[in-house]
Amino acid sequence: MISAEIPEDESQRLQALYNYEILDTEAEEVFDNLTLLASQICETPIALISLIDPNRQWFKSKVGLDAEETSRDIAFCAHAINQTEVFEVCDTLEDLRFRDNPLVTSEPNIRFYAGSPLISPEGYAIGTLCAISDKPKQLSEPQKNALQVLANEVISQLELRRKIQQVSTANERKTDFLTKVSHELRTPLNAIISFSQLMVNDSSIDLNEKHQRYLQHLDSSGKRLLALVDSILDLNKIEAGKMEIRYSLVDAEEFFTSLKTNMLRMADKKDINLHFTAQLRSDTKIYLDENKVIQVALNILSNGIKFSASGQTIEVNIVQYENELEIVIKDHGVGIAKKDMPKIFDKFQQGEQRKNYEGSGLGLMITKSLVELMGGKIQLTSNENIGTLVKVTLPFGDPDTNVLAQSPKKLELEFNTSSKILVVEDNEINREVALAIFASLGLNIIIAESGEEALKILDKNHFDMIFMDIHLPGMDGYQTTKEIKNRNSDQIVVALTADVYAEQDRRIVESGLCEIVNKPVDIQQLIAVLNRFIPIRT
């Protein structure tokens, strides 16, 4: 037996192999199908996708063989990777290199071998697609050609697999980056929006008209920045397939009245005349994702308002059909040039005549994605300097197949204001925000600046409820919560976080956190959580 020579480019060849991250992975149907096809075309009982590492040949796919790998010293494929064409041994017993090879003298009793090298785009042979028989034979030229074609397809699939992995890794890194950016941006926004809201709603503050206007600008600017951050995060969730539809049973008349109120408020800010009509059926209840439908409608209206002049009219017509909702919004603004229409739903894109207007270019792209996520359709027609018409059709949810969420309503304060609450928060400004928000609800709280400090406080005190920041120095919120639950499994711990991806983190459940409240804090969400966990005892 003569073992194959080590290729001169061995180190580069091995690196090319390792780059595919394929060794010792599970079987994959696409490779098994190519191996089966090689066996059938070459008319051999055995076919393999064999990859050669420093010490062995490992089989990514195999037909007619039980072994997972063999030593490289005895591998026929180790010889084949030194070739550029099909390496063929018609009768191993007549070949000095193989006639006493253990793979010839014992199972699987190889008498015929043909292997086409798997050559990477860089030119390195990482293994072979081979056909093996226990009887002597010779491939015809069409069979050899077919084996080479199949070997090329193996490489194509490996390249595709690598690109998918790279995209997946890039998406994970993007999500990690956006998680950090989200946390860093939403933390100061929590202070800006929460404090401005508290001041706007505080009737005891006597501000002159100018300062009231400044405060309103501060509040609206904070909300605008938050909306931009949320748009980018929504886009990432949609692209990652992590955006969920949450259907709820909605009173149609109440829903459309609320939508009309929101739309009128938006239009009034720019002195736009809004003509709103809603044609309702007798059905009083409909199933839809209320928040996303509102987001779609307001996104389209906001776009129309942005590109309309003061005093112009926007028509909104909503029709409730038996199984779907139709929303038509028509403005008489700057419109969209014909050459810009093909890219209008692309992210970060705006038409030439719209570039002087503020905006991220994400609104329509996100709107289209949300509509399609809900199984609907969106159509846009526009004429430059005449206006734009957007038509959206959305199917209603099926109560028998969709998970229903509770429709949000303004909640009464039904929690026990004498409850003892601990808030764990490392950011100084956010600690002030927490004190102010809970005080506005009639609650006094104790603050811990770290997980370690929280545990020391809990050594001497009992709390009815704990609000836990997740991103803490030292022990993070997950670790701290796990330790708290180890000490007292009944302790209620709620995440209070600026990380909008936290709900998708398995550590939420593993640590024992029972709910999530996002920053900036939505007062209604906070009230709902307080009502649930520390209700007034009757």
PDB file of C-alpha atoms in Angstrom, residues 259-511:
ATOM      1  CA  LEU A 259     -58.137  56.031  15.049  1.00  0.00           C
ATOM      2  CA  LYS A 260     -60.024  59.089  13.789  1.00  0.00           C
ATOM      3  CA  THR A 261     -59.118  61.020  16.942  1.00  0.00           C
ATOM      4  CA  ASN A 262     -55.425  60.195  16.534  1.00  0.00           C
ATOM      5  CA  MET A 263     -55.512  61.140  12.862  1.00  0.00           C
ATOM      6  CA  LEU A 264     -57.287  64.456  13.514  1.00  0.00           C
ATOM      7  CA  ARG A 265     -54.693  65.306  16.157  1.00  0.00           C
ATOM      8  CA  MET A 266     -51.865  64.646  13.691  1.00  0.00           C
ATOM      9  CA  ALA A 267     -53.537  66.673  10.936  1.00  0.00           C
ATOM     10  CA  ASP A 268     -54.338  69.642  13.195  1.00  0.00           C
ATOM     11  CA  LYS A 269     -50.664  70.102  14.090  1.00  0.00           C
ATOM     12  CA  LYS A 270     -49.930  71.079  10.468  1.00  0.00           C
ATOM     13  CA  ASP A 271     -53.267  72.686   9.701  1.00  0.00           C
ATOM     14  CA  ILE A 272     -54.270  69.860   7.349  1.00  0.00           C
ATOM     15  CA  ASN A 273     -57.975  69.321   6.632  1.00  0.00           C
ATOM     16  CA  LEU A 274     -58.783  65.681   7.296  1.00  0.00           C
ATOM     17  CA  HIS A 275     -61.852  64.173   5.669  1.00  0.00           C
ATOM     18  CA  PHE A 276     -62.452  60.864   7.496  1.00  0.00           C
ATOM     19  CA  THR A 277     -65.149  58.332   6.590  1.00  0.00           C
ATOM     20  CA  ALA A 278     -65.690  54.833   7.968  1.00  0.00           C
ATOM     21  CA  GLN A 279     -68.195  52.374   6.520  1.00  0.00           C
ATOM     22  CA  LEU A 280     -68.929  49.780   9.195  1.00  0.00           C
ATOM     23  CA  ARG A 281     -70.826  46.522   9.079  1.00  0.00           C
ATOM     24  CA  SER A 282     -73.218  45.387  11.750  1.00  0.00           C
ATOM     25  CA  ASP A 283     -70.463  43.216  13.267  1.00  0.00           C
ATOM     26  CA  THR A 284     -69.452  44.984  16.460  1.00  0.00           C
ATOM     27  CA  LYS A 285     -66.347  42.909  17.126  1.00  0.00           C
ATOM     28  CA  ILE A 286     -63.412  42.241  14.817  1.00  0.00           C
ATOM     29  CA  TYR A 287     -60.133  40.375  15.278  1.00  0.00           C
ATOM     30  CA  LEU A 288     -56.958  42.261  14.393  1.00  0.00           C
ATOM     31  CA  ASP A 289     -53.596  43.360  15.730  1.00  0.00           C
ATOM     32  CA  GLU A 290     -54.828  46.738  16.915  1.00  0.00           C
ATOM     33  CA  ASN A 291     -51.416  48.308  17.500  1.00  0.00           C
ATOM     34  CA  LYS A 292     -50.006  47.298  14.114  1.00  0.00           C
ATOM     35  CA  VAL A 293     -53.093  48.383  12.184  1.00  0.00           C
ATOM     36  CA  ILE A 294     -52.922  51.776  13.905  1.00  0.00           C
ATOM     37  CA  GLN A 295     -49.184  51.961  13.174  1.00  0.00           C
ATOM     38  CA  VAL A 296     -49.818  51.239   9.488  1.00  0.00           C
ATOM     39  CA  ALA A 297     -52.607  53.825   9.193  1.00  0.00           C
ATOM     40  CA  LEU A 298     -50.730  56.539  11.084  1.00  0.00           C
ATOM     41  CA  ASN A 299     -47.500  55.870   9.158  1.00  0.00           C
ATOM     42  CA  ILE A 300     -49.306  56.416   5.860  1.00  0.00           C
ATOM     43  CA  LEU A 301     -51.130  59.495   7.139  1.00  0.00           C
ATOM     44  CA  SER A 302     -47.904  60.907   8.606  1.00  0.00           C
ATOM     45  CA  ASN A 303     -46.259  60.493   5.216  1.00  0.00           C
ATOM     46  CA  GLY A 304     -49.153  62.271   3.525  1.00  0.00           C
ATOM     47  CA  ILE A 305     -49.080  65.137   6.037  1.00  0.00           C
ATOM     48  CA  LYS A 306     -45.308  65.529   5.702  1.00  0.00           C
ATOM     49  CA  PHE A 307     -45.549  66.060   1.952  1.00  0.00           C
ATOM     50  CA  SER A 308     -48.669  68.236   2.001  1.00  0.00           C
ATOM     51  CA  ALA A 309     -48.869  71.988   2.460  1.00  0.00           C
ATOM     52  CA  SER A 310     -50.843  73.657   5.253  1.00  0.00           C
ATOM     53  CA  GLY A 311     -54.477  74.061   4.313  1.00  0.00           C
ATOM     54  CA  GLN A 312     -54.547  71.062   1.959  1.00  0.00           C
ATOM     55  CA  THR A 313     -56.972  68.168   2.412  1.00  0.00           C
ATOM     56  CA  ILE A 314     -56.256  64.494   3.037  1.00  0.00           C
ATOM     57  CA  GLU A 315     -59.050  61.971   2.549  1.00  0.00           C
ATOM     58  CA  VAL A 316     -59.183  58.836   4.697  1.00  0.00           C
ATOM     59  CA  ASN A 317     -61.758  56.210   3.805  1.00  0.00           C
ATOM     60  CA  ILE A 318     -62.038  52.989   5.815  1.00  0.00           C
ATOM     61  CA  VAL A 319     -64.360  50.168   4.836  1.00  0.00           C
ATOM     62  CA  GLN A 320     -65.103  47.121   6.961  1.00  0.00           C
ATOM     63  CA  TYR A 321     -65.888  44.162   4.720  1.00  0.00           C
ATOM     64  CA  GLU A 322     -66.912  40.711   5.900  1.00  0.00           C
ATOM     65  CA  ASN A 323     -63.397  39.279   6.078  1.00  0.00           C
ATOM     66  CA  GLU A 324     -61.081  42.233   5.641  1.00  0.00           C
ATOM     67  CA  LEU A 325     -60.427  45.874   6.328  1.00  0.00           C
ATOM     68  CA  GLU A 326     -59.686  48.398   3.594  1.00  0.00           C
ATOM     69  CA  ILE A 327     -57.839  51.634   4.366  1.00  0.00           C
ATOM     70  CA  VAL A 328     -57.489  54.242   1.610  1.00  0.00           C
ATOM     71  CA  ILE A 329     -55.561  57.465   2.269  1.00  0.00           C
ATOM     72  CA  LYS A 330     -55.277  60.117  -0.440  1.00  0.00           C
ATOM     73  CA  ASP A 331     -53.248  63.304  -0.181  1.00  0.00           C
ATOM     74  CA  HIS A 332     -52.753  66.223  -2.587  1.00  0.00           C
ATOM     75  CA  GLY A 333     -49.096  66.855  -1.801  1.00  0.00           C
ATOM     76  CA  VAL A 334     -45.863  66.806  -3.801  1.00  0.00           C
ATOM     77  CA  GLY A 335     -46.430  63.282  -5.062  1.00  0.00           C
ATOM     78  CA  ILE A 336     -43.763  60.887  -6.321  1.00  0.00           C
ATOM     79  CA  ALA A 337     -41.955  61.036  -9.648  1.00  0.00           C
ATOM     80  CA  LYS A 338     -42.459  58.042 -11.925  1.00  0.00           C
ATOM     81  CA  LYS A 339     -38.728  57.209 -11.900  1.00  0.00           C
ATOM     82  CA  ASP A 340     -38.763  57.000  -8.074  1.00  0.00           C
ATOM     83  CA  MET A 341     -41.752  54.658  -7.797  1.00  0.00           C
ATOM     84  CA  PRO A 342     -39.785  51.354  -8.063  1.00  0.00           C
ATOM     85  CA  LYS A 343     -37.701  52.174  -4.965  1.00  0.00           C
ATOM     86  CA  ILE A 344     -40.337  53.883  -2.819  1.00  0.00           C
ATOM     87  CA  PHE A 345     -40.680  50.854  -0.507  1.00  0.00           C
ATOM     88  CA  ASP A 346     -36.917  50.393  -0.153  1.00  0.00           C
ATOM     89  CA  LYS A 347     -35.373  51.279   3.203  1.00  0.00           C
ATOM     90  CA  PHE A 348     -33.641  54.637   3.613  1.00  0.00           C
ATOM     91  CA  GLN A 349     -35.016  55.759   0.238  1.00  0.00           C
ATOM     92  CA  GLN A 350     -36.858  58.949  -0.649  1.00  0.00           C
ATOM     93  CA  GLY A 351     -37.747  60.415  -4.006  1.00  0.00           C
ATOM     94  CA  GLU A 352     -35.733  63.330  -5.388  1.00  0.00           C
ATOM     95  CA  GLN A 353     -38.473  65.864  -4.726  1.00  0.00           C
ATOM     96  CA  ARG A 354     -38.811  64.583  -1.134  1.00  0.00           C
ATOM     97  CA  LYS A 355     -35.180  64.826  -0.055  1.00  0.00           C
ATOM     98  CA  ASN A 356     -35.686  68.285   1.401  1.00  0.00           C
ATOM     99  CA  TYR A 357     -38.194  66.850   3.873  1.00  0.00           C
ATOM    100  CA  GLU A 358     -37.220  65.387   7.229  1.00  0.00           C
ATOM    101  CA  GLY A 359     -37.428  61.638   7.701  1.00  0.00           C
ATOM    102  CA  SER A 360     -35.427  58.422   7.800  1.00  0.00           C
ATOM    103  CA  GLY A 361     -36.914  56.841   4.688  1.00  0.00           C
ATOM    104  CA  LEU A 362     -38.066  53.852   6.765  1.00  0.00           C
ATOM    105  CA  GLY A 363     -41.792  54.616   7.121  1.00  0.00           C
ATOM    106  CA  LEU A 364     -43.156  53.090   3.930  1.00  0.00           C
ATOM    107  CA  MET A 365     -40.766  50.150   4.023  1.00  0.00           C
ATOM    108  CA  ILE A 366     -41.835  49.250   7.564  1.00  0.00           C
ATOM    109  CA  THR A 367     -45.486  49.855   6.683  1.00  0.00           C
ATOM    110  CA  LYS A 368     -45.275  47.474   3.717  1.00  0.00           C
ATOM    111  CA  SER A 369     -43.509  44.867   5.859  1.00  0.00           C
ATOM    112  CA  LEU A 370     -46.154  45.094   8.591  1.00  0.00           C
ATOM    113  CA  VAL A 371     -48.988  44.850   6.072  1.00  0.00           C
ATOM    114  CA  GLU A 372     -47.468  41.738   4.492  1.00  0.00           C
ATOM    115  CA  LEU A 373     -46.745  40.271   7.937  1.00  0.00           C
ATOM    116  CA  MET A 374     -50.476  40.526   8.673  1.00  0.00           C
ATOM    117  CA  GLY A 375     -51.288  38.813   5.364  1.00  0.00           C
ATOM    118  CA  GLY A 376     -52.434  42.011   3.654  1.00  0.00           C
ATOM    119  CA  LYS A 377     -51.591  44.008   0.542  1.00  0.00           C
ATOM    120  CA  ILE A 378     -50.503  47.595  -0.026  1.00  0.00           C
ATOM    121  CA  GLN A 379     -50.856  49.535  -3.286  1.00  0.00           C
ATOM    122  CA  LEU A 380     -49.454  52.995  -3.952  1.00  0.00           C
ATOM    123  CA  THR A 381     -50.220  55.250  -6.891  1.00  0.00           C
ATOM    124  CA  SER A 382     -48.836  58.748  -7.229  1.00  0.00           C
ATOM    125  CA  ASN A 383     -48.388  61.642  -9.619  1.00  0.00           C
ATOM    126  CA  GLU A 384     -45.771  64.327  -9.167  1.00  0.00           C
ATOM    127  CA  ASN A 385     -47.261  67.601  -7.853  1.00  0.00           C
ATOM    128  CA  ILE A 386     -50.726  66.054  -7.809  1.00  0.00           C
ATOM    129  CA  GLY A 387     -50.664  63.690  -4.827  1.00  0.00           C
ATOM    130  CA  THR A 388     -50.482  60.111  -3.613  1.00  0.00           C
ATOM    131  CA  LEU A 389     -53.068  57.423  -2.920  1.00  0.00           C
ATOM    132  CA  VAL A 390     -52.271  54.454  -0.692  1.00  0.00           C
ATOM    133  CA  LYS A 391     -54.646  51.516  -0.417  1.00  0.00           C
ATOM    134  CA  VAL A 392     -54.198  48.816   2.225  1.00  0.00           C
ATOM    135  CA  THR A 393     -56.276  45.663   2.577  1.00  0.00           C
ATOM    136  CA  LEU A 394     -55.890  43.591   5.743  1.00  0.00           C
ATOM    137  CA  PRO A 395     -57.605  40.267   6.485  1.00  0.00           C
ATOM    138  CA  PHE A 396     -59.203  39.908   9.894  1.00  0.00           C
ATOM    139  CA  GLY A 397     -57.708  37.356  12.249  1.00  0.00           C
ATOM    140  CA  ASP A 398     -59.343  34.003  12.880  1.00  0.00           C
ATOM    141  CA  PRO A 399     -60.306  33.618  16.565  1.00  0.00           C
ATOM    142  CA  ASP A 400     -59.983  29.841  16.250  1.00  0.00           C
ATOM    143  CA  THR A 401     -56.376  29.889  15.058  1.00  0.00           C
ATOM    144  CA  ASN A 402     -54.849  33.137  16.319  1.00  0.00           C
ATOM    145  CA  VAL A 403     -53.499  33.839  19.767  1.00  0.00           C
ATOM    146  CA  LEU A 404     -55.480  36.776  21.106  1.00  0.00           C
ATOM    147  CA  ALA A 405     -54.050  39.649  23.087  1.00  0.00           C
ATOM    148  CA  GLN A 406     -56.022  41.931  25.335  1.00  0.00           C
ATOM    149  CA  SER A 407     -57.006  45.209  23.736  1.00  0.00           C
ATOM    150  CA  PRO A 408     -55.314  48.047  25.661  1.00  0.00           C
ATOM    151  CA  LYS A 409     -57.596  50.366  27.625  1.00  0.00           C
ATOM    152  CA  LYS A 410     -57.011  53.146  30.106  1.00  0.00           C
ATOM    153  CA  LEU A 411     -56.703  51.375  33.427  1.00  0.00           C
ATOM    154  CA  GLU A 412     -57.956  52.283  36.864  1.00  0.00           C
ATOM    155  CA  LEU A 413     -55.445  52.290  39.740  1.00  0.00           C
ATOM    156  CA  GLU A 414     -56.278  49.027  41.492  1.00  0.00           C
ATOM    157  CA  PHE A 415     -53.012  48.340  43.280  1.00  0.00           C
ATOM    158  CA  ASN A 416     -52.093  48.595  46.945  1.00  0.00           C
ATOM    159  CA  THR A 417     -50.259  51.896  47.444  1.00  0.00           C
ATOM    160  CA  SER A 418     -48.882  50.728  50.791  1.00  0.00           C
ATOM    161  CA  SER A 419     -46.894  47.918  49.095  1.00  0.00           C
ATOM    162  CA  LYS A 420     -43.134  47.861  49.613  1.00  0.00           C
ATOM    163  CA  ILE A 421     -41.304  48.119  46.294  1.00  0.00           C
ATOM    164  CA  LEU A 422     -37.596  47.836  45.536  1.00  0.00           C
ATOM    165  CA  VAL A 423     -36.208  49.258  42.280  1.00  0.00           C
ATOM    166  CA  VAL A 424     -32.727  48.117  41.210  1.00  0.00           C
ATOM    167  CA  GLU A 425     -31.258  50.741  38.869  1.00  0.00           C
ATOM    168  CA  ASP A 426     -27.622  51.758  38.332  1.00  0.00           C
ATOM    169  CA  ASN A 427     -28.216  54.904  36.261  1.00  0.00           C
ATOM    170  CA  GLU A 428     -28.514  58.032  38.411  1.00  0.00           C
ATOM    171  CA  ILE A 429     -30.993  59.841  36.138  1.00  0.00           C
ATOM    172  CA  ASN A 430     -33.133  56.737  35.748  1.00  0.00           C
ATOM    173  CA  ARG A 431     -33.270  56.444  39.533  1.00  0.00           C
ATOM    174  CA  GLU A 432     -34.776  59.942  39.655  1.00  0.00           C
ATOM    175  CA  VAL A 433     -37.183  58.980  36.873  1.00  0.00           C
ATOM    176  CA  ALA A 434     -38.288  55.904  38.819  1.00  0.00           C
ATOM    177  CA  LEU A 435     -38.818  57.914  42.028  1.00  0.00           C
ATOM    178  CA  ALA A 436     -40.882  60.501  40.131  1.00  0.00           C
ATOM    179  CA  ILE A 437     -43.020  57.980  38.185  1.00  0.00           C
ATOM    180  CA  PHE A 438     -43.835  55.815  41.192  1.00  0.00           C
ATOM    181  CA  ALA A 439     -44.508  58.917  43.317  1.00  0.00           C
ATOM    182  CA  SER A 440     -46.996  60.125  40.675  1.00  0.00           C
ATOM    183  CA  LEU A 441     -48.866  56.856  41.260  1.00  0.00           C
ATOM    184  CA  GLY A 442     -48.825  57.282  45.038  1.00  0.00           C
ATOM    185  CA  LEU A 443     -46.046  54.760  45.656  1.00  0.00           C
ATOM    186  CA  ASN A 444     -42.880  55.173  47.698  1.00  0.00           C
ATOM    187  CA  ILE A 445     -39.958  53.009  46.615  1.00  0.00           C
ATOM    188  CA  ILE A 446     -36.529  51.940  47.858  1.00  0.00           C
ATOM    189  CA  ILE A 447     -33.640  52.199  45.394  1.00  0.00           C
ATOM    190  CA  ALA A 448     -30.677  49.823  45.047  1.00  0.00           C
ATOM    191  CA  GLU A 449     -27.850  50.910  42.740  1.00  0.00           C
ATOM    192  CA  SER A 450     -26.539  47.407  41.966  1.00  0.00           C
ATOM    193  CA  GLY A 451     -27.431  43.738  42.190  1.00  0.00           C
ATOM    194  CA  GLU A 452     -25.045  43.277  45.104  1.00  0.00           C
ATOM    195  CA  GLU A 453     -26.649  46.152  47.017  1.00  0.00           C
ATOM    196  CA  ALA A 454     -30.115  44.736  46.310  1.00  0.00           C
ATOM    197  CA  LEU A 455     -29.145  41.404  47.872  1.00  0.00           C
ATOM    198  CA  LYS A 456     -27.815  43.165  50.991  1.00  0.00           C
ATOM    199  CA  ILE A 457     -31.067  45.142  51.324  1.00  0.00           C
ATOM    200  CA  LEU A 458     -33.081  41.946  50.910  1.00  0.00           C
ATOM    201  CA  ASP A 459     -31.140  40.348  53.776  1.00  0.00           C
ATOM    202  CA  LYS A 460     -32.921  42.715  56.155  1.00  0.00           C
ATOM    203  CA  ASN A 461     -36.128  43.676  54.354  1.00  0.00           C
ATOM    204  CA  HIS A 462     -39.115  42.089  52.640  1.00  0.00           C
ATOM    205  CA  PHE A 463     -40.584  43.625  49.492  1.00  0.00           C
ATOM    206  CA  ASP A 464     -43.918  42.917  47.840  1.00  0.00           C
ATOM    207  CA  MET A 465     -42.405  43.577  44.422  1.00  0.00           C
ATOM    208  CA  ILE A 466     -39.000  44.208  42.837  1.00  0.00           C
ATOM    209  CA  PHE A 467     -38.315  46.056  39.572  1.00  0.00           C
ATOM    210  CA  MET A 468     -34.973  44.906  38.169  1.00  0.00           C
ATOM    211  CA  ASP A 469     -32.815  46.663  35.580  1.00  0.00           C
ATOM    212  CA  ILE A 470     -31.159  43.992  33.424  1.00  0.00           C
ATOM    213  CA  HIS A 471     -27.947  45.751  32.393  1.00  0.00           C
ATOM    214  CA  LEU A 472     -26.232  46.236  35.754  1.00  0.00           C
ATOM    215  CA  PRO A 473     -22.507  46.473  36.528  1.00  0.00           C
ATOM    216  CA  GLY A 474     -21.108  43.446  38.358  1.00  0.00           C
ATOM    217  CA  MET A 475     -24.002  41.036  38.843  1.00  0.00           C
ATOM    218  CA  ASP A 476     -26.423  41.711  35.998  1.00  0.00           C
ATOM    219  CA  GLY A 477     -30.181  41.654  36.413  1.00  0.00           C
ATOM    220  CA  TYR A 478     -30.491  38.032  35.356  1.00  0.00           C
ATOM    221  CA  GLN A 479     -27.916  36.808  37.879  1.00  0.00           C
ATOM    222  CA  THR A 480     -29.360  38.968  40.647  1.00  0.00           C
ATOM    223  CA  THR A 481     -32.887  37.743  39.968  1.00  0.00           C
ATOM    224  CA  LYS A 482     -31.765  34.113  39.957  1.00  0.00           C
ATOM    225  CA  GLU A 483     -30.125  34.592  43.363  1.00  0.00           C
ATOM    226  CA  ILE A 484     -33.225  36.337  44.723  1.00  0.00           C
ATOM    227  CA  LYS A 485     -35.459  33.498  43.503  1.00  0.00           C
ATOM    228  CA  ASN A 486     -33.096  30.937  45.028  1.00  0.00           C
ATOM    229  CA  ARG A 487     -33.612  32.644  48.397  1.00  0.00           C
ATOM    230  CA  ASN A 488     -37.349  33.150  47.973  1.00  0.00           C
ATOM    231  CA  SER A 489     -39.049  31.417  45.060  1.00  0.00           C
ATOM    232  CA  ASP A 490     -42.264  33.416  45.616  1.00  0.00           C
ATOM    233  CA  GLN A 491     -40.621  36.822  45.277  1.00  0.00           C
ATOM    234  CA  ILE A 492     -42.127  38.870  42.417  1.00  0.00           C
ATOM    235  CA  VAL A 493     -39.384  40.317  40.209  1.00  0.00           C
ATOM    236  CA  VAL A 494     -40.212  42.359  37.109  1.00  0.00           C
ATOM    237  CA  ALA A 495     -37.644  43.442  34.501  1.00  0.00           C
ATOM    238  CA  LEU A 496     -37.394  47.214  34.022  1.00  0.00           C
ATOM    239  CA  THR A 497     -35.246  47.631  30.926  1.00  0.00           C
ATOM    240  CA  ALA A 498     -34.402  49.767  27.909  1.00  0.00           C
ATOM    241  CA  ASP A 499     -33.484  46.587  25.986  1.00  0.00           C
ATOM    242  CA  VAL A 500     -36.410  45.951  23.640  1.00  0.00           C
ATOM    243  CA  TYR A 501     -34.956  42.554  22.681  1.00  0.00           C
ATOM    244  CA  ALA A 502     -35.080  41.321  26.276  1.00  0.00           C
ATOM    245  CA  GLU A 503     -38.407  39.563  25.743  1.00  0.00           C
ATOM    246  CA  GLN A 504     -36.681  37.218  23.258  1.00  0.00           C
ATOM    247  CA  ASP A 505     -33.900  36.332  25.704  1.00  0.00           C
ATOM    248  CA  ARG A 506     -34.251  32.859  27.224  1.00  0.00           C
ATOM    249  CA  ARG A 507     -32.623  34.213  30.404  1.00  0.00           C
ATOM    250  CA  ILE A 508     -35.853  36.062  31.198  1.00  0.00           C
ATOM    251  CA  VAL A 509     -37.556  32.752  31.954  1.00  0.00           C
ATOM    252  CA  GLU A 510     -34.468  30.992  33.288  1.00  0.00           C
ATOM    253  CA  SER A 511     -33.771  33.689  35.875  1.00  0.00           C
TER     254      SER A 511
END
